[in-house]
PDB file of C-alpha atoms and ligand atoms in Angstrom:
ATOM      1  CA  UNK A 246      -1.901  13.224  39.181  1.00 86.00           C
ATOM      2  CA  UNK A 247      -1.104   9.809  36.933  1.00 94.00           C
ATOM      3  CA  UNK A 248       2.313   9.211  35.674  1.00 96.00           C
ATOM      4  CA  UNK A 249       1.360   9.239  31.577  1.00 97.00           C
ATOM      5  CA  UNK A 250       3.598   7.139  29.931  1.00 98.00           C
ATOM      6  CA  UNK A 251       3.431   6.104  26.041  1.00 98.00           C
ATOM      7  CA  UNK A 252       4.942   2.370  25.371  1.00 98.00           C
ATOM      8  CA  UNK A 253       6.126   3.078  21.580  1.00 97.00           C
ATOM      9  CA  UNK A 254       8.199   2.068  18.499  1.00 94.00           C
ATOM     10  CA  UNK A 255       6.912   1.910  15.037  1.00 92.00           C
ATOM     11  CA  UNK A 256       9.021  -1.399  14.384  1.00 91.00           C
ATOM     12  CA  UNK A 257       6.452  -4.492  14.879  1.00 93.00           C
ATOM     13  CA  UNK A 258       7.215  -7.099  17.357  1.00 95.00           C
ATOM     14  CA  UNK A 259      10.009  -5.543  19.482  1.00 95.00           C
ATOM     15  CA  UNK A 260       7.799  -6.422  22.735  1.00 98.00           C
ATOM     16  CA  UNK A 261       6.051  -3.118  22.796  1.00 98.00           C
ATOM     17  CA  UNK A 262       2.750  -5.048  24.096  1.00 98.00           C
ATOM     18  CA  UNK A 263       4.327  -7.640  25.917  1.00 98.00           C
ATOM     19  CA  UNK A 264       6.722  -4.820  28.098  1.00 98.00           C
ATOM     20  CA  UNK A 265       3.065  -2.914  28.828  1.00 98.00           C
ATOM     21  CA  UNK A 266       0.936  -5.584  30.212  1.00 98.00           C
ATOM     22  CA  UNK A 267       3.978  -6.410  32.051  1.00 98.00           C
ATOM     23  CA  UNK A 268       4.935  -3.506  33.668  1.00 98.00           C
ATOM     24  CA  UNK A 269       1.259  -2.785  34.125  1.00 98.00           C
ATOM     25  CA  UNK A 270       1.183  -5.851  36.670  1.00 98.00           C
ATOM     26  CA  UNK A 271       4.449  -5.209  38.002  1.00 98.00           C
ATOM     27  CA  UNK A 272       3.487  -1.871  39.337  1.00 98.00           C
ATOM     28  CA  UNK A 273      -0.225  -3.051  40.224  1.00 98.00           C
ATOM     29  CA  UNK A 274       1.956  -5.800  42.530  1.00 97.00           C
ATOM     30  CA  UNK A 275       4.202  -2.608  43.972  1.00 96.00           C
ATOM     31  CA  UNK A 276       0.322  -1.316  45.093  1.00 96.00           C
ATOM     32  CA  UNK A 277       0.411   1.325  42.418  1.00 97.00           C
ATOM     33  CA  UNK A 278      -3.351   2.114  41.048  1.00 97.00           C
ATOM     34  CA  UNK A 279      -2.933   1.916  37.228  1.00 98.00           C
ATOM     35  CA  UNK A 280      -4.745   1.999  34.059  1.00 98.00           C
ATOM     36  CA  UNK A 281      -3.452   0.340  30.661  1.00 98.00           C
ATOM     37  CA  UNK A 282      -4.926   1.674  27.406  1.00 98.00           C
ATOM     38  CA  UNK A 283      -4.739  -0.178  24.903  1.00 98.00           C
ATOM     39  CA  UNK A 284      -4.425   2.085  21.700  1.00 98.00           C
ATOM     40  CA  UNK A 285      -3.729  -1.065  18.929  1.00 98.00           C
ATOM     41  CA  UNK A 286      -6.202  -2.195  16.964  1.00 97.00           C
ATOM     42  CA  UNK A 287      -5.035  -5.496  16.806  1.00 97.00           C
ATOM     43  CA  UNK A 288      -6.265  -5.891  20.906  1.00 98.00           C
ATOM     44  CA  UNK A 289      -3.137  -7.814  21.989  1.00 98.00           C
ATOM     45  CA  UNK A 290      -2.778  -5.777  25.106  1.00 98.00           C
ATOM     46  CA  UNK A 291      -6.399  -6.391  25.807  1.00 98.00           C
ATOM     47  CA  UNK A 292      -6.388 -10.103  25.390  1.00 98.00           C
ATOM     48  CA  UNK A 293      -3.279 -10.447  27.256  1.00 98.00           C
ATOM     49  CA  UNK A 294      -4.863  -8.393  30.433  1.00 98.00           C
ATOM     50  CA  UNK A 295      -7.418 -11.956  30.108  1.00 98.00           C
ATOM     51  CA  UNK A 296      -9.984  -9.225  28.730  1.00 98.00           C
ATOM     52  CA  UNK A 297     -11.903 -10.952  25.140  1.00 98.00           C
ATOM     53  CA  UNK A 298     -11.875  -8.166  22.597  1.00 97.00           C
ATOM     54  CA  UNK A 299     -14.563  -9.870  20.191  1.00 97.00           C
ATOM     55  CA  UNK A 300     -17.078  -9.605  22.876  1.00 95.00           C
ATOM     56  CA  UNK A 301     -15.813  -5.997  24.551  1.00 96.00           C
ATOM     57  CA  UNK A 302     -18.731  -3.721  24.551  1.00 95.00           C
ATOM     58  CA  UNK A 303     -17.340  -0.435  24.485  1.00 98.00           C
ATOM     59  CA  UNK A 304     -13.356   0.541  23.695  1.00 98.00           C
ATOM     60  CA  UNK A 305     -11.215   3.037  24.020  1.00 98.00           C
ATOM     61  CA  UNK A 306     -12.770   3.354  19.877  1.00 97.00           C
ATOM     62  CA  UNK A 307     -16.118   4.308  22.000  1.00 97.00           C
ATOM     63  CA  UNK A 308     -14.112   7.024  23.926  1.00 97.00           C
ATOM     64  CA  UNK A 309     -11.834   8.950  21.235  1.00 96.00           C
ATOM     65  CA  UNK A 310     -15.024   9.437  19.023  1.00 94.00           C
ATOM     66  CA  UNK A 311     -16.348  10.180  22.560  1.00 93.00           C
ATOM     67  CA  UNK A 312     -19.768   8.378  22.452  1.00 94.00           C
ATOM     68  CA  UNK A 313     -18.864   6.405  25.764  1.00 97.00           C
ATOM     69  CA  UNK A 314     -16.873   8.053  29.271  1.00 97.00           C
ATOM     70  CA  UNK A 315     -14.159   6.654  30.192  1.00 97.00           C
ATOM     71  CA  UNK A 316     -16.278   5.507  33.378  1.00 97.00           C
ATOM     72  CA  UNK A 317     -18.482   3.441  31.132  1.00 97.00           C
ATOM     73  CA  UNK A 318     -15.848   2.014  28.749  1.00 98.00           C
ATOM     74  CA  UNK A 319     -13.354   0.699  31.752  1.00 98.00           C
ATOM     75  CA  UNK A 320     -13.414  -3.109  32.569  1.00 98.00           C
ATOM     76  CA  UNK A 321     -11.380  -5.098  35.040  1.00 97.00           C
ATOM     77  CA  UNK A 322     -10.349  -8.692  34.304  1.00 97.00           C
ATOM     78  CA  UNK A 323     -11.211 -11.802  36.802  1.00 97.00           C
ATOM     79  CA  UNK A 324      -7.597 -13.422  35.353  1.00 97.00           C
ATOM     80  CA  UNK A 325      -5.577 -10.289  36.983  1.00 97.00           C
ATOM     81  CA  UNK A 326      -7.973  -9.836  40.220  1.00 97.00           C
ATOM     82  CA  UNK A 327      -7.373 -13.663  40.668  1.00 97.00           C
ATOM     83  CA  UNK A 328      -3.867 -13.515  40.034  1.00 95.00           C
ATOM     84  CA  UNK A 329      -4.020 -10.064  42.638  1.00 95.00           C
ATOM     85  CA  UNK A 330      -2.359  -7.515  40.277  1.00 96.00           C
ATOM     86  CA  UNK A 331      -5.316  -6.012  38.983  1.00 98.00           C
ATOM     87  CA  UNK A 332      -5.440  -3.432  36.590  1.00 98.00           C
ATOM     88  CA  UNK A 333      -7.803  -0.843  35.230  1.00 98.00           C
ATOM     89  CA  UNK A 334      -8.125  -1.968  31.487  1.00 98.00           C
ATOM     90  CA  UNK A 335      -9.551   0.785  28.714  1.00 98.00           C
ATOM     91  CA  UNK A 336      -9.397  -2.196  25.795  1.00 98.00           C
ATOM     92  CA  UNK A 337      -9.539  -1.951  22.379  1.00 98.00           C
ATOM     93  CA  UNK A 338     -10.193  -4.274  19.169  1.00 97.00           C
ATOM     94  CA  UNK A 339     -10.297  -4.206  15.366  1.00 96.00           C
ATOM     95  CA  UNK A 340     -13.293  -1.345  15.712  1.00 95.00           C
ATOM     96  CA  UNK A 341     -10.471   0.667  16.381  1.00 96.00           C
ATOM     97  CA  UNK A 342      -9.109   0.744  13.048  1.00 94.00           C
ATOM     98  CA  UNK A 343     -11.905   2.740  11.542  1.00 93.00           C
ATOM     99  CA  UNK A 344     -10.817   5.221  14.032  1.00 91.00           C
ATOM    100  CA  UNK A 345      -7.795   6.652  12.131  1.00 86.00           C
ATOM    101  CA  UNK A 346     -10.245   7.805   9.369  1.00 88.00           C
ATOM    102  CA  UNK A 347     -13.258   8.519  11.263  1.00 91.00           C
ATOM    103  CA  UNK A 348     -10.924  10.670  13.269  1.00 89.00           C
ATOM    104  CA  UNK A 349      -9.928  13.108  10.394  1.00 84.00           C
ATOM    105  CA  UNK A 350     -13.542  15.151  10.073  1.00 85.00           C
ATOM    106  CA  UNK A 351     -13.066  15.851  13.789  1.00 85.00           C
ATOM    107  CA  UNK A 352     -11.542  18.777  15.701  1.00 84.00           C
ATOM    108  CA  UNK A 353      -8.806  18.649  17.792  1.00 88.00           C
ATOM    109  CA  UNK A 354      -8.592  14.819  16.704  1.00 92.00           C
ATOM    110  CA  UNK A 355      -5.084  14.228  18.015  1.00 93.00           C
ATOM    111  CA  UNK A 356      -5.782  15.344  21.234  1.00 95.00           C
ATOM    112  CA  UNK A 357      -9.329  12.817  22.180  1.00 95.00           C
ATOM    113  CA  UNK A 358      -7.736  10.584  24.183  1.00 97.00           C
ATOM    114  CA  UNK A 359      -5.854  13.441  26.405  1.00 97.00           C
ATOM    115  CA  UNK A 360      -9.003  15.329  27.005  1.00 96.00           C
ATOM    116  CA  UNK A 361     -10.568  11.336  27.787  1.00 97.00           C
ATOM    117  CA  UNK A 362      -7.933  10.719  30.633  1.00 97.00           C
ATOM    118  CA  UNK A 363      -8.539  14.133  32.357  1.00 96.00           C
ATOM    119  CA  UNK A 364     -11.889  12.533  33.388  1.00 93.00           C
ATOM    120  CA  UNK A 365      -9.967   9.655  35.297  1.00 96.00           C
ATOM    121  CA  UNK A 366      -6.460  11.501  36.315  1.00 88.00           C
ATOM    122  CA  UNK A 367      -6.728  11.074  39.671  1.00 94.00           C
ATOM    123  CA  UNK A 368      -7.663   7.615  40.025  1.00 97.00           C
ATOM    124  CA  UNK A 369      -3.934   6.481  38.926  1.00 97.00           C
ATOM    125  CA  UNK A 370      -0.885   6.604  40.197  1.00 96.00           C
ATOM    126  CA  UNK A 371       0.128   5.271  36.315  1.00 97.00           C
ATOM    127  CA  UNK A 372      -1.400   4.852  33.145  1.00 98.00           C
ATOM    128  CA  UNK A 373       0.036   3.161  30.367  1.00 98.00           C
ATOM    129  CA  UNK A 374      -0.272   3.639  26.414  1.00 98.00           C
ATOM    130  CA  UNK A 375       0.341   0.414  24.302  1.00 98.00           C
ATOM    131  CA  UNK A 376       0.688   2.199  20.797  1.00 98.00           C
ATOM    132  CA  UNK A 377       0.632   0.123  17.590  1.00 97.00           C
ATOM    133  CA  UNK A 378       3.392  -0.567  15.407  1.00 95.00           C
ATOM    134  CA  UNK A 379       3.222   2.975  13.404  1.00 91.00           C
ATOM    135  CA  UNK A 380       3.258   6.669  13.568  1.00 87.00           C
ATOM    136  CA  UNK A 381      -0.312   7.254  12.825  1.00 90.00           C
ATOM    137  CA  UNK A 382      -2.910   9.060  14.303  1.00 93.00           C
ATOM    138  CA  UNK A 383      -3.721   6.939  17.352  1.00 95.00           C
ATOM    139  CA  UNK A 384       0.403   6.796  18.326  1.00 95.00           C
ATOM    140  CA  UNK A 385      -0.380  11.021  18.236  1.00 95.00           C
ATOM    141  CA  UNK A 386      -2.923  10.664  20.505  1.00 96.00           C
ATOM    142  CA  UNK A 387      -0.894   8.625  22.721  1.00 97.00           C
ATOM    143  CA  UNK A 388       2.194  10.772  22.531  1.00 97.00           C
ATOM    144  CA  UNK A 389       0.272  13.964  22.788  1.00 97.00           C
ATOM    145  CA  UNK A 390      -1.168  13.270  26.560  1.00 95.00           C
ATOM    146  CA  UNK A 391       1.838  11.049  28.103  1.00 97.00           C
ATOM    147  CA  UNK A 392       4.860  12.727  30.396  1.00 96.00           C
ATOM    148  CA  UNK A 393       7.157  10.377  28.458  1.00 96.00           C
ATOM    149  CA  UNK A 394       7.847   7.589  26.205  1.00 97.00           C
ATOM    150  CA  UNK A 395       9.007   4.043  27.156  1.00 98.00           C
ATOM    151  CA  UNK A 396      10.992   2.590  24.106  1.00 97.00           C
ATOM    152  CA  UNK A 397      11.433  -1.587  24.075  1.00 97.00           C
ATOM    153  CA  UNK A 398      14.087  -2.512  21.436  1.00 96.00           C
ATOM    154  CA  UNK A 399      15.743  -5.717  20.214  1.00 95.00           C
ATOM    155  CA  UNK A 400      19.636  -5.003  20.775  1.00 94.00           C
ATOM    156  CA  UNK A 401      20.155  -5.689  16.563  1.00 91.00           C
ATOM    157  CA  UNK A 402      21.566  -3.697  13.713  1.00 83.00           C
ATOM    158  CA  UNK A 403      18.217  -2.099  12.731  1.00 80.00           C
ATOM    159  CA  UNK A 404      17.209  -1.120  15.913  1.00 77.00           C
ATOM    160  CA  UNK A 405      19.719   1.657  15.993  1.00 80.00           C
ATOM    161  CA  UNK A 406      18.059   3.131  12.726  1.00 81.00           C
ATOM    162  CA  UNK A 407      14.366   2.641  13.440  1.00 80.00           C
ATOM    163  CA  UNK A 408      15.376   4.625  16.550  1.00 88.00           C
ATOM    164  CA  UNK A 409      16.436   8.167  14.873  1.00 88.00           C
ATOM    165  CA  UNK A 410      12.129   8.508  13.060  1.00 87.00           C
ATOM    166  CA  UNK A 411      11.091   7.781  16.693  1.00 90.00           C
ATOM    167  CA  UNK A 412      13.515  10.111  18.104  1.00 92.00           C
ATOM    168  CA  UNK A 413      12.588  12.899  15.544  1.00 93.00           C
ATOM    169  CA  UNK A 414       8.848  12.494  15.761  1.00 92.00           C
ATOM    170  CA  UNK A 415       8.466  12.795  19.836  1.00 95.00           C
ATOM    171  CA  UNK A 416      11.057  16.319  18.926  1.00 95.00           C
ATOM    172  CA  UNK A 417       8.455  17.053  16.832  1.00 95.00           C
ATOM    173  CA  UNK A 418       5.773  16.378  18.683  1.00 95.00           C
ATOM    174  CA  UNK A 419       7.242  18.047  21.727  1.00 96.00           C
ATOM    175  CA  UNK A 420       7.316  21.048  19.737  1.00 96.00           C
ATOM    176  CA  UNK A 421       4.084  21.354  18.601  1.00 95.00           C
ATOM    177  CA  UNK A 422       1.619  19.606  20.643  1.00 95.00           C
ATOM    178  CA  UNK A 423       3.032  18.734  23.775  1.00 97.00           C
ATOM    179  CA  UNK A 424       6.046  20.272  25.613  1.00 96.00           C
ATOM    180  CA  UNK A 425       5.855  17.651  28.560  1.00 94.00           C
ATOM    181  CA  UNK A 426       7.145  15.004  26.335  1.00 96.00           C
ATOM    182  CA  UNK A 427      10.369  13.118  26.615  1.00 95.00           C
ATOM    183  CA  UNK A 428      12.148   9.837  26.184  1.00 95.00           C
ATOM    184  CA  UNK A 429      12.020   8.664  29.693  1.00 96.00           C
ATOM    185  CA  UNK A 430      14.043   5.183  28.846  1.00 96.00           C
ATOM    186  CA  UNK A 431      15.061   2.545  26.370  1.00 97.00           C
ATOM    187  CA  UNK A 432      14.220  -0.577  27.810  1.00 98.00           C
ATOM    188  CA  UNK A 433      16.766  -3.748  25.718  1.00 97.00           C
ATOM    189  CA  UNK A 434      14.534  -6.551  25.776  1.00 98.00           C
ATOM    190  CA  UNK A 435      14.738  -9.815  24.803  1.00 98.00           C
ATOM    191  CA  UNK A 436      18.223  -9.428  25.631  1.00 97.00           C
ATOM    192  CA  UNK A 437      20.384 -12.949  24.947  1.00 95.00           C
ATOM    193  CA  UNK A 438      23.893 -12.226  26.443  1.00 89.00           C
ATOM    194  CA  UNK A 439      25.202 -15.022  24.439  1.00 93.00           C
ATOM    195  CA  UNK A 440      25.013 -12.606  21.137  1.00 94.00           C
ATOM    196  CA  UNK A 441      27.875 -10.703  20.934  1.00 94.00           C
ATOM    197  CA  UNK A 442      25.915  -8.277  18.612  1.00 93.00           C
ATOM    198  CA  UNK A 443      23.360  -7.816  20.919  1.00 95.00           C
ATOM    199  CA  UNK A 444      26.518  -7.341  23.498  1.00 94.00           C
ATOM    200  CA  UNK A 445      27.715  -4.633  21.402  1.00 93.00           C
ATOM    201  CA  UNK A 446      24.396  -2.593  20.560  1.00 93.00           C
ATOM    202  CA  UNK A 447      24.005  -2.685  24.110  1.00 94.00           C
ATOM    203  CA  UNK A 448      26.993  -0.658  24.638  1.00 93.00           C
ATOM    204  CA  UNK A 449      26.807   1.585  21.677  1.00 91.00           C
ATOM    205  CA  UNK A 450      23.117   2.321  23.362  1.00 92.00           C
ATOM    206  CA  UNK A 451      24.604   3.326  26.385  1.00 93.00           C
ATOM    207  CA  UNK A 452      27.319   5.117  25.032  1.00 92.00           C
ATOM    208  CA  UNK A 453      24.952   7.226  22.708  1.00 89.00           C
ATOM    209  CA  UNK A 454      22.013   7.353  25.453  1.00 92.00           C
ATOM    210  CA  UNK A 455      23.459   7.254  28.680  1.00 94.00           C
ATOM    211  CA  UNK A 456      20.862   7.030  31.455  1.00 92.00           C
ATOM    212  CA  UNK A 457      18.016   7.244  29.451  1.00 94.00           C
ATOM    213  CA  UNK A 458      18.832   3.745  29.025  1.00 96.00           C
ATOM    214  CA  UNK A 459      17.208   1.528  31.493  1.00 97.00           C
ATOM    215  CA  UNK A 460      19.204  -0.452  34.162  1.00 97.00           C
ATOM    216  CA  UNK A 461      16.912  -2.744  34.107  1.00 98.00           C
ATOM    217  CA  UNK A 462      17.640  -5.420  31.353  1.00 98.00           C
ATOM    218  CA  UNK A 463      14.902  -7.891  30.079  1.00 98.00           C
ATOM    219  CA  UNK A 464      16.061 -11.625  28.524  1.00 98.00           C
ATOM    220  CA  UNK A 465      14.663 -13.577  25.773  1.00 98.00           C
ATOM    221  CA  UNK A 466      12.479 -16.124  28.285  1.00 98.00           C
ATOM    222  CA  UNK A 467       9.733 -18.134  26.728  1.00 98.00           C
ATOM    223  CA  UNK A 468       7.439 -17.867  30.037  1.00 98.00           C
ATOM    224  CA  UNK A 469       6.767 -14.199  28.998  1.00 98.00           C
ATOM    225  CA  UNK A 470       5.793 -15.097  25.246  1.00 98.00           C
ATOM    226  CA  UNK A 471       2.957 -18.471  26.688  1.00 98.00           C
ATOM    227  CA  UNK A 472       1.353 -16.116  28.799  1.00 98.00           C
ATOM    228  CA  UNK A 473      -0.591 -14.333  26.689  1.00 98.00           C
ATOM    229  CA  UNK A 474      -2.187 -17.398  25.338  1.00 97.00           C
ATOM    230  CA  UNK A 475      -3.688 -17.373  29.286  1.00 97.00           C
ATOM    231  CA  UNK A 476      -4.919 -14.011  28.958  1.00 97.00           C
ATOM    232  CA  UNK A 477      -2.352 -13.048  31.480  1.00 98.00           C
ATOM    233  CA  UNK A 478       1.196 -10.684  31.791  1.00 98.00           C
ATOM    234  CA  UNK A 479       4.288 -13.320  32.359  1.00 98.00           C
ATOM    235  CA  UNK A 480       4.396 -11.459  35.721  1.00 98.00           C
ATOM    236  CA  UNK A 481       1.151 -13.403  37.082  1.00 98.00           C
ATOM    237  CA  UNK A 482       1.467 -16.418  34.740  1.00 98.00           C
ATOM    238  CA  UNK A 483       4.457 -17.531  35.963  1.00 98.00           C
ATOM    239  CA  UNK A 484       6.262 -15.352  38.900  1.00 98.00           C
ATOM    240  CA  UNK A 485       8.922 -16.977  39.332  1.00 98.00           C
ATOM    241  CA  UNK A 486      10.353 -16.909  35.624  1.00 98.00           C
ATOM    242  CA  UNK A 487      13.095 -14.932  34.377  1.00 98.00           C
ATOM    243  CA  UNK A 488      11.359 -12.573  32.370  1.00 98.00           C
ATOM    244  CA  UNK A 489       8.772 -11.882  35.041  1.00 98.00           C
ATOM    245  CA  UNK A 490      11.186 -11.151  37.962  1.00 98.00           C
ATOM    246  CA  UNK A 491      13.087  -8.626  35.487  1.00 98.00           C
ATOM    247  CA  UNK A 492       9.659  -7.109  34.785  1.00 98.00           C
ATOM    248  CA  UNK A 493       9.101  -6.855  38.537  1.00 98.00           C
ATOM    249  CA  UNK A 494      12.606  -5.047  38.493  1.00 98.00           C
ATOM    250  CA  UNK A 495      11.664  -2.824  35.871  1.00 98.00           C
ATOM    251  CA  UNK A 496       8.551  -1.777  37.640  1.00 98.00           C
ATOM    252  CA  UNK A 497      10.464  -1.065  40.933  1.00 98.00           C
ATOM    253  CA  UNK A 498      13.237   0.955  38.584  1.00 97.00           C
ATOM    254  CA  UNK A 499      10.415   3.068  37.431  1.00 97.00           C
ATOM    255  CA  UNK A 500       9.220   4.173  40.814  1.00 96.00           C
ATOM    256  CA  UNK A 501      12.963   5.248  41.353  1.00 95.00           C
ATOM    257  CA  UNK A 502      12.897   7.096  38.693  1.00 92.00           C
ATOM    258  CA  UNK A 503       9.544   9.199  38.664  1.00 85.00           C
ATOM    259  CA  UNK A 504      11.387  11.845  41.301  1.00 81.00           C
ATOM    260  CA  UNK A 505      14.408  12.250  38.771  1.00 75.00           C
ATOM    261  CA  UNK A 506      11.355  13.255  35.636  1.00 70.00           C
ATOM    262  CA  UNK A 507       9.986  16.281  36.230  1.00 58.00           C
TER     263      UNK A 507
HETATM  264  P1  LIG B 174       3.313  -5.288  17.527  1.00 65.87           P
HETATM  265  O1  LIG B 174       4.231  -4.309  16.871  1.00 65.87           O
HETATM  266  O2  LIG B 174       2.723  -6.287  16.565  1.00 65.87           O
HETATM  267  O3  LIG B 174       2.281  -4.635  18.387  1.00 65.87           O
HETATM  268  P2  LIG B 174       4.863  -5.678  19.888  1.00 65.87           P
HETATM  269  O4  LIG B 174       5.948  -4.686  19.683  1.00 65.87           O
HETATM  270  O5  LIG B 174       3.746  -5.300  20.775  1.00 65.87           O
HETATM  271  O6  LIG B 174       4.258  -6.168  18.505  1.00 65.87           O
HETATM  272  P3  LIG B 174       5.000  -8.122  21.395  1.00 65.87           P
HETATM  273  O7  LIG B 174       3.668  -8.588  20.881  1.00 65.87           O
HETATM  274  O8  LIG B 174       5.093  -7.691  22.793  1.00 65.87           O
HETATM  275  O9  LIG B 174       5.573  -7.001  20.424  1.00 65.87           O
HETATM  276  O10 LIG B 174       6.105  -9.248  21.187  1.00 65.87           O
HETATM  277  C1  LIG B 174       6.304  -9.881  19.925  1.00 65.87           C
HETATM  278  C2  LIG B 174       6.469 -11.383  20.158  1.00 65.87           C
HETATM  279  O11 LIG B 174       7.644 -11.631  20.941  1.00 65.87           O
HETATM  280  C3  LIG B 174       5.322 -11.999  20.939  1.00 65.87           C
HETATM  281  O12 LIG B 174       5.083 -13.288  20.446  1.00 65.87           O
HETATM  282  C4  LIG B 174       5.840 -12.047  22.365  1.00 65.87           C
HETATM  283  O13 LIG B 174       5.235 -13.075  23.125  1.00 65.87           O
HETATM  284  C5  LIG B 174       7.319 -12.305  22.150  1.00 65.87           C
HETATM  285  N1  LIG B 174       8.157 -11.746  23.219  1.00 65.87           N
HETATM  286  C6  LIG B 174       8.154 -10.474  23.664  1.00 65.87           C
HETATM  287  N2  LIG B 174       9.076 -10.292  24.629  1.00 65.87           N
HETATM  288  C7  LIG B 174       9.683 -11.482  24.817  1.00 65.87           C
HETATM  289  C8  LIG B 174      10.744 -11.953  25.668  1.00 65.87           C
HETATM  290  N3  LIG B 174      11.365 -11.131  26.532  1.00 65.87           N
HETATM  291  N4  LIG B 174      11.110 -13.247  25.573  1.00 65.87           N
HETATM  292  C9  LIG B 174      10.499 -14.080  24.683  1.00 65.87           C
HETATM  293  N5  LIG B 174       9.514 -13.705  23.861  1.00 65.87           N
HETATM  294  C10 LIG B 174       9.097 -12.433  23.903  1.00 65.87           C
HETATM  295 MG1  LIG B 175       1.747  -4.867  20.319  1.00 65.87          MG
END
């Protein structure tokens, strides 16, 4: 059975997309079969897997308001095959935004995209969620079929705050839609050692989290923010980068760590 995991924070731009596509080819280059969903309207995942979203035929909008299978609405990208850490891609674009309120006439709405992935399960060793920047009704539907949530955060001031809604929504949905979830990690990304602030959220992070941080530690590295503009994850664009060999590590962390989460 897939590893479900959710990559989520309701803050924009804390590298939410940018730590999925990566980790997505990190694994695929430790041989692990996985699938990326992209649940964000805005497609970044998508178009940084080197998949177009203006001319995508079907989306994962197709499969949550279930008039395409997940068979049908699947694409692979030449970009990652070339590169030779191919992914499974389940895109999405700004179709996807009609979703929220399309969504609210339906039955069992938050749980479409769960009952979507139990058609594919055992194709993957992972699949992973990029969620937009909110706690709407497509971050439910992410949180109510994943094992566990992967958290990227700026070491800064607000990150600390932003932190407790996330904490208290997955406790919330734990309790009423899915009892498998959990915080499986806070990754620190865009880390710059030179910042003592950043120095000392770090440490009040581990001090309040312990090992659900990660060990793993990504830095600011401006090889991971081109990349997209090549429709590929900083991993392929340039391996031998900063940012993509501590992507690489974070991949190889997370194998570690799936016997340590059931
Ligand atoms: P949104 O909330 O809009 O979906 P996000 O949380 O998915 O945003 P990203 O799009 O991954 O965030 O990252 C925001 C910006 O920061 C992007 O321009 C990205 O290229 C850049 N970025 C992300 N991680 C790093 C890094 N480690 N080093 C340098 N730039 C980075
Ligand atoms: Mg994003």
């Amino acid at each position: 059975m897939a590893q479900i995991f959710c990559v989520a924070n309701q803050k924009g731009g804390v590298g939410k997309t940018t730590t999925t596509v990566n980790l997505a080819a990190g694994l695929a280059l430790q041989g692990q079969r996985v699938l990326m969903v992209d649940l964000d309207p805005q497609g970044n995942a998508t178009m940084g897997s080197g998949v177009d979203k203006r001319t995508l035929k079907l989306s994962v909008y197709d499969v949550l308001l279930e008039s395409a299978s997940m068979a049908d609405a699947i694409t692979r990208s030449d970009k990652l095959i070339a590169a030779k850490c191919s992914y499974d891609i389940l895109g999405a674009n700004r179709e996807l935004a009609g979703a929220e309120v399309e969504m609210v006439e339906l039955e069992r709405r938050e749980r479409r995209l769960k009952a979507a992935l139990a058609e594919v399960n055992g194709q993957y060793d992972f699949v992973l969620i990029d969620c937009p920047p909110s706690l709407s009704m497509l971050t439910l539907n992410g949180l109510c079929c994943a094992h566990g949530v992967i958290v990227p955060m700026q070491c800064e001031y607000f990150a600390l705050e932003g932190l407790t809604d996330l904490v208290n929504t997955i406790k919330q949905v734990k309790a009423n839609l899915n009892d498998d979830l959990k915080i499986i990690g806070l990754l620190r990304v865009m880390f710059d050692p030179r910042i003592t602030l950043q120095q000392q959220v770090s440490d009040q992070l581990k001090a309040h989290f312990g090992d659900k941080v990660f060990d793993t530690v990504i830095p600011r590295n401006v090889r991971l923010a081109e990349a997209p503009s090549y429709g590929l994850p900083g991993v392929a664009f340039d391996p031998a980068s900063k940012g993509a060999q501590a992507f690489v590590a974070f991949a190889q962390e997370m194998i570690r760590r799936i016997p340590t989460l059931q």
